[in-house]
Amino acid sequence: MHPTTSPIKKPFTLLLRVRYGECDAQQVVFNARYADYIDIAMTEYFRAAVGGFQELLDKGLDSQVVSLYIDWHSSAKFDDVLAITVSSTKVGNTSYGFEIVITDFKTQKLIAKSTTTYVMVDTQNYQKTSVPDWLREKLSSSPEIALINQAGVGV
């Protein structure tokens, strides 16, 4: 039996600038865009921690989101720089989970928190399968790259 919890000691952070088209008539980021931000951060996390989603596909594996919860604490606006921090919270037998925290990079104001759970599937019939040991190890340790700056700000 594998351990069910294995938090990353050092989280991964993506810096992303809010674009004009991501805002709504209220001049704040439209709520559905936060799921996009989380997906972008998870894609970059997987690139940093695992070598990218293609590493899974090359081994006949894939992962699918089975739950995504977002709690909003404040709003982001056009041209704000968001710090999206990803931390592994659980690696189970067939699933793994993350906490994603979105803050304003400049003010450190909390904007949103998310919990996201993925299930491991095989690419033959897309049935759930065990998380392989090599992936379990990578998800249970800090990624080699801890920060990706897509916002173009000095850090």
CSV table of C-alpha atoms in Angstrom, one decimal:
chain,number,residue,atom,x,y,z
A,1,MET,CA,0.0,0.0,0.0
A,2,HIS,CA,1.3,3.4,-1.0
A,3,PRO,CA,1.2,6.4,1.4
A,4,THR,CA,-1.8,8.7,0.7
A,5,THR,CA,-0.2,12.0,1.5
A,6,SER,CA,3.1,13.3,0.3
A,7,PRO,CA,3.3,17.1,0.3
A,8,ILE,CA,5.9,19.0,-1.7
A,9,LYS,CA,8.4,20.8,0.5
A,10,LYS,CA,8.9,23.7,-1.9
A,11,PRO,CA,5.9,24.7,-4.0
A,12,PHE,CA,5.9,25.6,-7.7
A,13,THR,CA,4.8,29.1,-8.8
A,14,LEU,CA,3.7,30.5,-12.1
A,15,LEU,CA,3.6,34.3,-12.6
A,16,LEU,CA,0.9,35.3,-15.1
A,17,ARG,CA,-0.3,38.7,-16.2
A,18,VAL,CA,-4.1,39.2,-16.6
A,19,ARG,CA,-4.9,40.0,-20.2
A,20,TYR,CA,-7.7,42.4,-21.2
A,21,GLY,CA,-9.8,39.7,-22.9
A,22,GLU,CA,-10.0,37.7,-19.6
A,23,CYS,CA,-12.0,40.5,-17.9
A,24,ASP,CA,-15.8,40.9,-17.9
A,25,ALA,CA,-18.1,43.9,-18.0
A,26,GLN,CA,-17.4,44.4,-14.3
A,27,GLN,CA,-13.7,45.0,-15.2
A,28,VAL,CA,-12.5,42.0,-13.2
A,29,VAL,CA,-11.3,38.6,-14.3
A,30,PHE,CA,-14.4,36.6,-15.3
A,31,ASN,CA,-14.9,33.7,-12.9
A,32,ALA,CA,-14.5,30.9,-15.6
A,33,ARG,CA,-11.0,32.2,-16.4
A,34,TYR,CA,-9.7,31.0,-13.1
A,35,ALA,CA,-10.1,27.4,-14.2
A,36,ASP,CA,-8.0,28.4,-17.2
A,37,TYR,CA,-5.3,29.9,-15.0
A,38,ILE,CA,-5.3,26.7,-12.9
A,39,ASP,CA,-5.0,24.5,-16.0
A,40,ILE,CA,-2.1,26.7,-17.3
A,41,ALA,CA,-0.3,26.5,-13.9
A,42,MET,CA,-0.8,22.7,-13.7
A,43,THR,CA,0.5,22.3,-17.3
A,44,GLU,CA,3.7,24.3,-16.3
A,45,TYR,CA,3.9,22.4,-13.0
A,46,PHE,CA,3.9,19.1,-14.9
A,47,ARG,CA,6.5,20.4,-17.3
A,48,ALA,CA,8.7,21.4,-14.3
A,49,ALA,CA,8.1,18.3,-12.1
A,50,VAL,CA,7.6,15.5,-14.5
A,51,GLY,CA,8.9,16.7,-17.9
A,52,GLY,CA,5.4,17.5,-19.3
A,53,PHE,CA,2.2,15.6,-19.9
A,54,GLN,CA,3.8,14.0,-23.0
A,55,GLU,CA,5.9,11.9,-20.5
A,56,LEU,CA,2.7,10.3,-19.4
A,57,LEU,CA,1.3,9.8,-22.9
A,58,ASP,CA,4.6,8.2,-24.0
A,59,LYS,CA,4.1,5.6,-21.3
A,60,GLY,CA,0.4,4.9,-22.2
A,61,LEU,CA,-0.9,7.0,-19.3
A,62,ASP,CA,-2.9,10.1,-19.0
A,63,SER,CA,-4.6,12.1,-16.2
A,64,GLN,CA,-8.1,13.5,-16.0
A,65,VAL,CA,-9.5,16.1,-13.7
A,66,VAL,CA,-12.2,14.5,-11.5
A,67,SER,CA,-12.7,17.5,-9.2
A,68,LEU,CA,-12.0,21.2,-9.3
A,69,TYR,CA,-13.1,23.5,-6.5
A,70,ILE,CA,-12.4,27.2,-6.4
A,71,ASP,CA,-13.1,29.6,-3.5
A,72,TRP,CA,-12.8,33.3,-4.4
A,73,HIS,CA,-11.5,35.7,-1.8
A,74,SER,CA,-11.1,38.9,-3.9
A,75,SER,CA,-10.9,40.0,-7.6
A,76,ALA,CA,-8.1,40.4,-10.1
A,77,LYS,CA,-8.1,43.1,-12.8
A,78,PHE,CA,-6.6,43.8,-16.1
A,79,ASP,CA,-2.7,43.9,-16.0
A,80,ASP,CA,-2.5,42.5,-12.5
A,81,VAL,CA,0.3,39.9,-12.1
A,82,LEU,CA,-0.9,36.7,-10.5
A,83,ALA,CA,1.3,34.4,-8.6
A,84,ILE,CA,-0.3,30.9,-9.0
A,85,THR,CA,1.3,28.5,-6.5
A,86,VAL,CA,0.9,24.7,-6.9
A,87,SER,CA,1.5,22.3,-4.0
A,88,SER,CA,1.0,18.5,-4.1
A,89,THR,CA,-1.3,17.5,-1.3
A,90,LYS,CA,-2.0,13.8,-1.9
A,91,VAL,CA,-0.8,10.9,-4.0
A,92,GLY,CA,-3.1,8.0,-3.7
A,93,ASN,CA,-3.3,4.6,-5.5
A,94,THR,CA,-5.1,5.9,-8.6
A,95,SER,CA,-5.4,9.7,-8.0
A,96,TYR,CA,-3.4,12.7,-6.9
A,97,GLY,CA,-4.4,16.1,-5.6
A,98,PHE,CA,-3.1,19.7,-5.5
A,99,GLU,CA,-3.8,22.9,-3.7
A,100,ILE,CA,-3.5,26.0,-6.0
A,101,VAL,CA,-3.3,29.4,-4.4
A,102,ILE,CA,-3.7,32.5,-6.5
A,103,THR,CA,-2.4,35.8,-5.1
A,104,ASP,CA,-1.6,39.2,-6.4
A,105,PHE,CA,2.1,39.2,-7.0
A,106,LYS,CA,2.6,42.8,-6.0
A,107,THR,CA,0.4,43.1,-2.9
A,108,GLN,CA,0.3,39.4,-1.9
A,109,LYS,CA,-3.5,39.7,-1.6
A,110,LEU,CA,-5.2,36.3,-1.7
A,111,ILE,CA,-7.5,36.1,-4.7
A,112,ALA,CA,-8.5,32.5,-4.9
A,113,LYS,CA,-7.8,29.0,-3.6
A,114,SER,CA,-8.4,25.7,-5.4
A,115,THR,CA,-8.3,22.0,-4.7
A,116,THR,CA,-7.9,19.9,-7.8
A,117,THR,CA,-7.9,16.1,-8.0
A,118,TYR,CA,-6.7,14.1,-11.0
A,119,VAL,CA,-7.2,10.4,-11.7
A,120,MET,CA,-4.6,8.3,-13.5
A,121,VAL,CA,-6.0,6.5,-16.6
A,122,ASP,CA,-4.5,4.3,-19.3
A,123,THR,CA,-4.6,5.6,-22.9
A,124,GLN,CA,-6.0,2.3,-24.3
A,125,ASN,CA,-9.5,2.4,-22.7
A,126,TYR,CA,-9.3,5.4,-20.4
A,127,GLN,CA,-9.9,3.3,-17.3
A,128,LYS,CA,-8.3,4.3,-14.0
A,129,THR,CA,-5.0,2.7,-13.2
A,130,SER,CA,-2.4,2.9,-10.5
A,131,VAL,CA,-0.1,5.9,-10.2
A,132,PRO,CA,3.3,4.4,-11.2
A,133,ASP,CA,6.1,4.7,-8.7
A,134,TRP,CA,8.3,6.9,-10.9
A,135,LEU,CA,5.4,9.5,-11.1
A,136,ARG,CA,4.6,9.1,-7.4
A,137,GLU,CA,8.2,10.0,-6.6
A,138,LYS,CA,8.1,13.1,-8.8
A,139,LEU,CA,4.8,14.3,-7.4
A,140,SER,CA,6.1,13.8,-3.8
A,141,SER,CA,9.2,16.0,-4.2
A,142,SER,CA,9.9,19.5,-5.2
A,143,PRO,CA,10.1,20.3,-9.0
A,144,GLU,CA,13.5,21.1,-10.3
A,145,ILE,CA,12.1,24.5,-11.5
A,146,ALA,CA,10.3,26.3,-8.8
A,147,LEU,CA,9.3,29.5,-10.7
A,148,ILE,CA,8.1,30.2,-14.2
A,149,ASN,CA,7.7,33.9,-15.0
A,150,GLN,CA,5.3,34.4,-17.9
A,151,ALA,CA,4.4,37.9,-16.7
A,152,GLY,CA,7.8,39.5,-17.5
A,153,VAL,CA,8.3,41.0,-14.1
A,154,GLY,CA,11.5,41.2,-12.1
A,155,VAL,CA,11.6,38.7,-9.3
